[in-house]
Coordinates of C-alpha atoms and ligand atoms in Angstrom, one line a residue:
M30 CA -128.0 -86.5 0.1
N31 CA -129.8 -89.0 2.3
A32 CA -126.8 -88.6 4.6
L33 CA -128.1 -85.2 5.6
A34 CA -129.7 -85.2 9.0
I35 CA -132.9 -83.4 7.7
F36 CA -133.5 -86.6 5.8
G37 CA -133.0 -88.8 8.8
G38 CA -129.3 -89.3 8.6
K39 CA -127.0 -89.2 11.6
P40 CA -126.0 -85.6 12.4
A41 CA -122.4 -84.8 11.2
F42 CA -121.5 -83.9 14.8
E43 CA -122.3 -85.8 17.9
S44 CA -122.0 -82.7 20.1
A45 CA -122.7 -79.2 19.0
L46 CA -120.1 -77.2 17.1
H47 CA -120.7 -73.6 18.3
V48 CA -119.9 -70.2 16.9
G49 CA -118.1 -68.2 19.6
R50 CA -116.4 -71.0 21.6
P51 CA -113.9 -69.2 23.8
N52 CA -110.1 -69.5 23.0
V53 CA -108.4 -70.7 26.1
G54 CA -104.8 -69.7 26.8
R55 CA -102.2 -71.6 28.8
R56 CA -103.5 -72.8 32.2
T57 CA -100.2 -72.8 34.2
P58 CA -99.7 -69.1 33.9
L59 CA -103.4 -68.5 34.4
F60 CA -103.5 -70.6 37.6
A61 CA -100.4 -68.8 38.8
R62 CA -102.1 -65.4 38.3
L63 CA -105.3 -66.6 40.0
N64 CA -103.3 -67.9 43.0
E65 CA -101.4 -64.6 43.1
A66 CA -104.7 -62.6 43.2
L67 CA -106.2 -64.9 45.8
D68 CA -103.0 -64.8 48.0
S69 CA -102.9 -61.0 47.8
R70 CA -106.5 -60.7 48.7
W71 CA -107.0 -58.1 45.9
L72 CA -109.8 -59.1 43.5
S73 CA -111.1 -55.8 42.0
N74 CA -110.9 -52.0 42.1
D75 CA -107.9 -51.1 40.0
G76 CA -105.7 -54.0 41.0
P77 CA -102.3 -54.9 39.6
F78 CA -103.6 -57.3 36.9
V79 CA -106.1 -54.8 35.7
R80 CA -103.4 -52.2 35.4
E81 CA -101.1 -54.5 33.6
F82 CA -103.9 -55.5 31.2
E83 CA -104.7 -51.8 30.5
D84 CA -101.0 -51.1 29.8
K85 CA -100.8 -54.0 27.3
I86 CA -104.1 -53.0 25.6
A87 CA -102.9 -49.4 25.3
R88 CA -99.7 -50.6 23.7
V89 CA -101.5 -52.8 21.1
A90 CA -103.9 -49.9 20.3
G91 CA -101.0 -47.5 20.2
V92 CA -102.6 -45.0 22.5
K93 CA -101.8 -43.2 25.8
H94 CA -104.9 -44.4 27.7
C95 CA -106.7 -47.7 28.1
V96 CA -109.5 -47.9 30.7
S97 CA -110.6 -51.4 31.3
M98 CA -114.3 -52.2 31.7
A99 CA -116.6 -54.9 32.9
N100 CA -117.8 -55.4 29.3
A101 CA -118.0 -53.4 26.0
T102 CA -121.7 -52.4 26.5
I103 CA -121.0 -50.5 29.7
A104 CA -117.9 -49.0 28.0
L105 CA -120.1 -47.7 25.2
Q106 CA -122.6 -46.3 27.6
I107 CA -119.9 -44.6 29.6
V108 CA -118.2 -43.1 26.6
T109 CA -121.6 -41.8 25.3
R110 CA -122.0 -40.0 28.6
A111 CA -118.4 -38.8 28.9
L112 CA -118.6 -37.3 25.4
E113 CA -121.8 -35.5 26.6
L114 CA -123.7 -36.7 23.6
T115 CA -127.4 -35.8 23.4
G116 CA -130.2 -35.9 20.9
E117 CA -129.3 -38.2 18.1
V118 CA -126.2 -40.3 17.2
I119 CA -125.8 -42.0 13.8
V120 CA -125.0 -45.6 14.0
P121 CA -125.1 -48.5 11.5
A122 CA -128.1 -50.7 11.6
F123 CA -126.1 -53.8 10.9
T124 CA -124.4 -54.5 14.2
F125 CA -124.9 -56.3 17.5
V126 CA -127.9 -54.7 19.4
A127 CA -125.6 -53.5 22.2
T128 CA -124.2 -50.7 20.0
A129 CA -127.6 -49.0 19.7
H130 CA -128.8 -50.0 23.2
A131 CA -125.8 -48.2 24.8
L132 CA -126.9 -44.9 23.2
E133 CA -130.6 -45.5 24.0
W134 CA -129.7 -46.3 27.6
Q135 CA -128.1 -42.9 27.9
G136 CA -131.2 -41.2 26.5
V137 CA -129.6 -40.6 23.1
T138 CA -131.6 -41.8 20.0
P139 CA -129.8 -44.0 17.6
I140 CA -130.4 -43.0 14.0
F141 CA -129.7 -46.0 11.8
C142 CA -127.5 -45.7 8.8
D143 CA -127.4 -48.2 6.0
V144 CA -124.3 -50.3 5.3
D145 CA -122.1 -50.9 2.3
P146 CA -123.1 -54.4 0.9
L147 CA -119.5 -55.3 0.1
T148 CA -118.0 -54.5 3.5
H149 CA -121.1 -54.7 5.8
N150 CA -119.7 -51.5 7.4
I151 CA -121.5 -48.1 7.7
D152 CA -121.9 -46.5 4.3
P153 CA -120.4 -43.0 4.8
S154 CA -122.2 -41.6 1.8
Q155 CA -125.5 -42.2 3.6
I156 CA -124.5 -40.4 6.8
E157 CA -124.9 -36.8 5.6
G158 CA -128.6 -37.4 4.8
L159 CA -129.3 -38.4 8.4
V160 CA -127.7 -35.4 10.0
T161 CA -130.3 -33.1 11.7
P162 CA -130.0 -30.2 14.1
R163 CA -130.3 -32.8 16.9
T164 CA -127.3 -34.9 15.8
T165 CA -124.3 -34.7 18.1
G166 CA -122.2 -37.7 17.0
I167 CA -121.5 -40.7 14.9
L168 CA -120.8 -44.2 16.4
G169 CA -119.0 -46.2 13.8
V170 CA -118.5 -50.0 14.1
H171 CA -115.7 -52.1 12.7
I172 CA -117.9 -55.0 11.9
W173 CA -116.2 -58.5 11.8
G174 CA -112.9 -56.7 12.7
R175 CA -112.7 -55.0 9.3
P176 CA -112.2 -51.3 9.8
C177 CA -115.0 -49.1 8.6
D178 CA -114.1 -46.2 6.2
I179 CA -112.8 -44.1 9.1
E180 CA -111.5 -41.3 6.9
A181 CA -114.8 -40.8 5.2
V182 CA -116.7 -41.0 8.6
L183 CA -114.4 -38.4 10.1
A184 CA -114.8 -36.1 7.1
V185 CA -118.6 -36.0 7.5
A186 CA -118.2 -35.5 11.2
N187 CA -115.8 -32.6 10.8
A188 CA -118.1 -31.0 8.2
H189 CA -121.0 -31.0 10.8
K190 CA -118.9 -30.7 14.0
L191 CA -120.0 -34.1 15.3
K192 CA -118.1 -36.2 17.8
V193 CA -117.0 -39.6 16.5
F194 CA -116.3 -42.8 18.5
F195 CA -116.0 -46.4 17.3
D196 CA -117.3 -49.7 18.5
A197 CA -114.2 -51.8 17.9
S198 CA -115.6 -54.8 19.7
H199 CA -114.5 -57.1 16.9
A200 CA -111.3 -55.4 15.9
F201 CA -108.8 -55.9 18.6
G202 CA -105.3 -56.0 17.1
C203 CA -106.4 -54.8 13.7
R204 CA -105.1 -51.8 11.7
Y205 CA -106.5 -49.1 9.5
R206 CA -103.9 -47.8 7.1
D207 CA -100.8 -47.1 9.1
R208 CA -102.4 -47.0 12.5
N209 CA -103.9 -49.4 15.0
I210 CA -107.6 -49.7 15.7
G211 CA -108.1 -48.2 19.1
S212 CA -106.5 -44.8 18.2
F213 CA -109.2 -43.2 16.0
G214 CA -112.0 -40.7 16.8
C215 CA -112.6 -39.5 20.4
A216 CA -112.3 -43.0 21.7
E217 CA -112.7 -46.7 20.7
I218 CA -114.3 -49.5 22.6
F219 CA -113.1 -53.1 22.6
S220 CA -115.0 -56.2 23.9
F221 CA -113.2 -59.1 25.6
H222 CA -116.3 -61.2 26.0
A223 CA -115.8 -65.0 26.0
T224 CA -116.8 -65.1 22.3
K225 CA -114.1 -62.7 21.2
F226 CA -110.7 -63.9 20.0
I227 CA -109.0 -62.4 23.1
N228 CA -111.3 -62.8 26.0
S229 CA -111.3 -62.1 29.7
A230 CA -114.5 -64.1 30.2
E231 CA -116.4 -60.8 30.4
G232 CA -114.6 -57.6 29.7
G233 CA -114.1 -54.5 27.6
A234 CA -111.9 -51.4 27.3
V235 CA -111.9 -47.8 26.2
T236 CA -108.8 -46.6 24.4
T237 CA -108.1 -42.9 23.7
D238 CA -105.3 -40.4 23.3
D239 CA -107.4 -37.7 24.9
D240 CA -106.5 -37.1 28.6
E241 CA -109.8 -35.5 29.5
I242 CA -111.9 -38.3 28.0
A243 CA -109.8 -40.9 29.7
R244 CA -110.1 -39.0 33.1
R245 CA -113.9 -38.8 32.8
V246 CA -114.3 -42.4 31.7
R247 CA -112.2 -43.6 34.6
L248 CA -114.2 -41.6 37.0
M249 CA -117.5 -42.8 35.7
K250 CA -116.7 -46.4 35.7
N251 CA -115.9 -46.2 39.5
F252 CA -119.1 -44.4 40.8
G253 CA -117.5 -41.0 40.2
F254 CA -114.9 -41.4 43.0
A255 CA -111.9 -39.1 42.7
G256 CA -110.4 -40.3 45.9
Y257 CA -111.6 -41.7 49.3
D258 CA -114.9 -40.1 50.2
D259 CA -114.8 -37.7 47.2
V260 CA -117.3 -38.2 44.5
I261 CA -117.1 -35.6 41.7
S262 CA -119.4 -37.0 39.0
V263 CA -122.3 -39.4 38.5
G264 CA -120.9 -42.9 37.9
V265 CA -121.7 -46.6 37.7
N266 CA -119.8 -49.7 38.4
G267 CA -118.0 -50.6 35.1
K268 CA -114.9 -52.2 36.7
M269 CA -113.1 -55.2 35.4
S270 CA -112.2 -57.7 38.1
E271 CA -108.7 -59.1 38.8
I272 CA -109.9 -62.5 37.7
S273 CA -111.0 -61.2 34.4
A274 CA -107.8 -59.3 33.9
A275 CA -105.8 -62.5 34.8
I276 CA -107.7 -64.4 32.1
G277 CA -107.2 -61.5 29.7
L278 CA -103.5 -61.2 30.3
T279 CA -103.0 -65.0 29.9
N280 CA -105.0 -65.0 26.7
L281 CA -103.0 -62.1 25.3
E282 CA -99.9 -64.2 25.6
S283 CA -101.5 -66.6 23.1
A284 CA -102.8 -63.9 20.7
E285 CA -100.5 -64.8 17.9
E286 CA -101.3 -68.5 18.2
F287 CA -105.1 -67.7 18.2
I288 CA -104.7 -65.6 15.1
Q289 CA -102.7 -68.3 13.3
V290 CA -105.4 -70.9 14.1
N291 CA -108.2 -68.5 12.9
R292 CA -106.2 -67.7 9.7
A293 CA -105.7 -71.4 9.0
N294 CA -109.3 -72.2 9.7
F295 CA -110.4 -69.3 7.4
R296 CA -108.2 -70.7 4.6
T297 CA -109.6 -74.2 5.1
Y298 CA -113.1 -72.8 4.8
A299 CA -112.1 -70.9 1.7
R300 CA -110.7 -74.0 0.1
E301 CA -113.6 -76.3 1.0
L302 CA -116.3 -73.8 0.0
H303 CA -114.7 -72.9 -3.2
G304 CA -116.9 -73.5 -6.3
I305 CA -120.1 -74.1 -4.4
P306 CA -122.7 -72.1 -6.3
G307 CA -124.1 -69.1 -4.4
I308 CA -121.8 -69.6 -1.4
S309 CA -119.2 -66.9 -0.8
M310 CA -117.0 -65.8 2.1
L311 CA -116.3 -62.3 3.2
A312 CA -112.6 -61.8 2.7
Y313 CA -110.1 -60.1 5.0
N314 CA -107.3 -57.8 3.9
E315 CA -103.9 -58.7 5.4
R316 CA -103.0 -55.0 5.3
N317 CA -105.5 -54.5 8.1
S318 CA -103.8 -57.2 10.2
P319 CA -107.1 -59.0 10.7
N320 CA -107.7 -61.4 13.6
Y321 CA -110.0 -63.6 11.4
Q322 CA -112.3 -64.3 14.4
Y323 CA -115.4 -64.4 12.2
V324 CA -116.0 -66.7 9.3
V325 CA -118.8 -64.8 7.5
V326 CA -120.6 -66.6 4.6
E327 CA -123.1 -65.2 2.3
V328 CA -125.8 -67.3 0.7
D329 CA -127.0 -66.0 -2.6
V330 CA -130.4 -67.7 -3.0
A331 CA -130.6 -67.1 -6.7
R332 CA -127.5 -69.3 -7.3
A333 CA -127.6 -71.6 -4.3
R334 CA -131.3 -72.3 -4.8
I335 CA -131.7 -72.5 -1.0
N336 CA -131.8 -69.4 1.2
R337 CA -129.7 -68.6 4.2
D338 CA -132.4 -69.5 6.7
Q339 CA -132.8 -72.9 5.0
M340 CA -129.0 -73.4 5.1
V341 CA -128.9 -72.6 8.8
R342 CA -131.7 -75.1 9.5
V343 CA -129.7 -77.8 7.6
L344 CA -126.6 -77.0 9.6
H345 CA -128.4 -76.9 12.9
A346 CA -129.8 -80.4 12.2
E347 CA -126.2 -81.5 11.8
N348 CA -125.3 -79.9 15.1
V349 CA -123.4 -77.1 13.5
L350 CA -124.8 -74.1 15.3
A351 CA -124.2 -71.4 12.6
R352 CA -125.5 -68.0 13.6
K353 CA -127.5 -65.4 11.7
Y354 CA -125.5 -62.4 13.0
F355 CA -126.8 -59.6 12.9
Y356 CA -130.3 -60.5 11.7
P357 CA -132.7 -58.8 11.4
G358 CA -130.8 -55.6 11.8
V359 CA -131.1 -53.5 15.0
H360 CA -133.8 -51.2 13.4
R361 CA -136.0 -54.3 13.4
M362 CA -135.6 -54.9 17.1
E363 CA -137.4 -53.2 20.0
P364 CA -137.7 -50.4 20.9
Y365 CA -136.5 -49.2 17.5
R366 CA -138.8 -51.1 15.2
S367 CA -142.0 -49.6 16.8
R368 CA -140.8 -46.1 16.0
P369 CA -141.9 -44.2 13.0
R370 CA -139.0 -43.8 10.6
P371 CA -138.7 -41.0 8.0
Q372 CA -138.5 -42.0 4.4
T373 CA -134.7 -41.3 4.3
A374 CA -134.2 -44.1 6.8
A375 CA -134.9 -46.9 4.4
L376 CA -132.2 -49.5 4.9
P377 CA -132.3 -51.8 1.9
E378 CA -128.6 -52.9 2.1
T379 CA -128.9 -53.8 5.8
E380 CA -132.1 -55.8 5.0
A381 CA -130.3 -57.6 2.2
V382 CA -127.0 -58.3 4.0
S383 CA -128.8 -59.5 7.2
S384 CA -130.9 -61.9 5.1
R385 CA -128.0 -63.6 3.4
V386 CA -125.2 -63.7 6.1
M387 CA -124.4 -66.6 8.4
V388 CA -121.4 -67.0 10.7
L389 CA -119.7 -70.4 10.9
P390 CA -117.7 -71.9 13.8
T391 CA -114.0 -71.1 14.1
G392 CA -111.4 -70.6 16.8
T393 CA -109.1 -72.9 18.6
S394 CA -111.7 -75.5 19.4
V395 CA -112.5 -76.1 15.7
T396 CA -110.3 -78.5 13.6
G397 CA -109.6 -78.7 9.9
D398 CA -111.6 -82.0 9.9
D399 CA -114.6 -80.2 11.5
I400 CA -114.4 -77.6 8.8
A401 CA -114.3 -80.1 6.0
K402 CA -117.4 -81.8 7.4
V403 CA -119.3 -78.5 7.8
C404 CA -118.4 -77.6 4.2
A405 CA -119.4 -81.0 2.9
V406 CA -122.9 -80.4 4.5
I407 CA -123.1 -77.0 2.7
R408 CA -122.0 -78.5 -0.6
C409 CA -124.5 -81.4 -0.3
A410 CA -127.3 -79.0 0.6
V411 CA -126.7 -76.8 -2.4
S412 CA -126.2 -79.8 -4.8
N413 CA -129.6 -81.1 -3.6
S414 CA -131.3 -77.8 -3.1
S415 CA -134.8 -78.6 -4.4
Q416 CA -135.1 -81.8 -2.3
V417 CA -133.7 -79.8 0.7
A418 CA -136.2 -77.0 0.2
E419 CA -139.1 -79.4 -0.2
R420 CA -138.1 -81.3 2.9
L421 CA -137.8 -78.2 5.0
S422 CA -141.1 -76.8 3.9
A423 CA -142.7 -80.0 4.9
T424 CA -141.3 -79.8 8.4
T425 CA -142.1 -77.1 10.9
Q426 CA -139.3 -74.8 12.0
Ligands
T4K519 N1 -120.7 -54.3 19.9 C1 -120.6 -55.3 19.1 C2 -120.4 -55.1 17.6 C3 -120.6 -56.7 19.6 O1 -120.5 -57.7 18.7 C4 -120.8 -56.9 20.9 C5 -120.9 -58.2 21.5 C6 -120.9 -55.7 21.8 C7 -120.8 -54.5 21.2 C8 -121.1 -55.9 23.3 O2 -120.0 -56.5 23.9 P1 -120.0 -57.1 25.4 O3 -120.9 -56.1 26.2 O4 -120.7 -58.5 25.3 O5 -118.6 -57.2 25.8 C9 -122.7 -62.9 21.7 C10 -121.9 -62.3 22.8 O6 -122.5 -62.4 24.0 C11 -121.6 -60.8 22.5 O7 -120.6 -60.4 23.3 C12 -121.2 -60.6 21.0 N2 -121.0 -59.2 20.7 C13 -122.1 -61.2 20.1 C14 -121.7 -61.1 18.7 O8 -122.2 -62.6 20.4 P2 -125.1 -63.8 21.7 O9 -126.4 -63.2 22.0 O10 -124.9 -64.4 20.3 O11 -124.6 -64.9 22.8 P3 -124.9 -66.4 23.0 O12 -125.1 -66.7 24.4 O13 -125.9 -66.9 22.0 O14 -123.4 -67.1 22.7 C15 -122.8 -67.0 21.4 C16 -122.1 -68.3 21.1 O15 -121.0 -68.5 21.8 C17 -123.0 -69.5 21.2 O16 -122.8 -70.4 20.1 C18 -122.4 -70.2 22.5 C19 -121.0 -69.8 22.5 N3 -120.4 -69.6 23.8 C20 -120.7 -68.5 24.5 C21 -120.1 -68.4 25.8 C22 -120.4 -67.2 26.6 C23 -119.6 -70.6 24.3 O17 -119.3 -71.6 23.6 N4 -119.0 -70.5 25.5 C24 -119.2 -69.4 26.3 O18 -118.7 -69.3 27.4 O19 -124.0 -62.7 21.9

């Protein structure tokens, strides 16, 4: 126990072990692409790498259209606008803040729905109670890359004539039943941010089978230009650069390798954490062809005898920068937390889930030995929970 850094021991890691370290594909093809872009003097505005990237993403998603974007947040904003959503849109409270902010940015009020404690995804049985005459849509999220209950969400939406779109930021390459994520609802949005298992440094995409939605989204991400000198709608700059597309294309070539590493890391965590009281991992279902990009661990304080926050402090002292995604829930962030909420908007499961979840480092920069060391810290902290709790309460956070 004295080996733990909170008791003065040497941290388990000399340099920080991060969640979200980018996967880096092969450099030779990347540098070749970068040279090509530089030689051609074409760096943005619907260039050849962007088009190739869009074709490849559309193929993976199994849809007619992919419109690349500068990031997923602008993609969510643009789709909100392209779908002409107004009033209120129902969204899970347990998600990254960008999901709700994108609606709010468009003048649409996010109405927070509770989640299923087993899946962390939106609880479809709670949606109906949140529908009001102002509701125009539902924005589902496939949290951790595990598809939400799409069929149930679509059923509520159909009953109330609501538009549905999905934040699939975590779910690139994943499946729901016999179809690929990217092909559901009016549109789906992917993130290719540096922290995602396939990254283009910054980047995102909208996928859809709907020609009209694709047309509008494409217009809006390019200032509304329909041709030289012809602007036919309001728009912003949501364009992905050729440099980002080159990184994205190169990383796509290593997708299988990244997934294999993530899967192997996940299994190592499962083995090493097995049997530690109060520590459990959120499982993936192979039928959904998961990308395993998040190692999500729940700390049950009743059994572990230390809580999630204490565990994260222990890990940080060891230079393991575990993250409390998505604490404290978007409804507890501004501007949403200052708003009066009706009684029906109690979110007990979001509160509970966000208080017990932590995300651990994985990806191609994390080795099996790293994982064994991280898990040894967790095991040691639980085995010595009362001394750990005492020590932490004696030191300021
Ligand atoms: N919807 C959902 C459900 C999302 O999860 C996200 C983004 C979005 C929408 C919006 O997508 P984008 O507009 O970003 O495309 C990070 C990411 O910035 C964010 O993209 C991601 N979700 C979220 C889950 O994680 P923060 O606030 O945690 O970022 P930060 O700076 O603390 O970095 C996260 C970790 O990654 C750190 O441990 C450091 C490490 N890192 C990060 C970068 C950029 C690196 O090691 N190298 C790097 O280059 O949001």
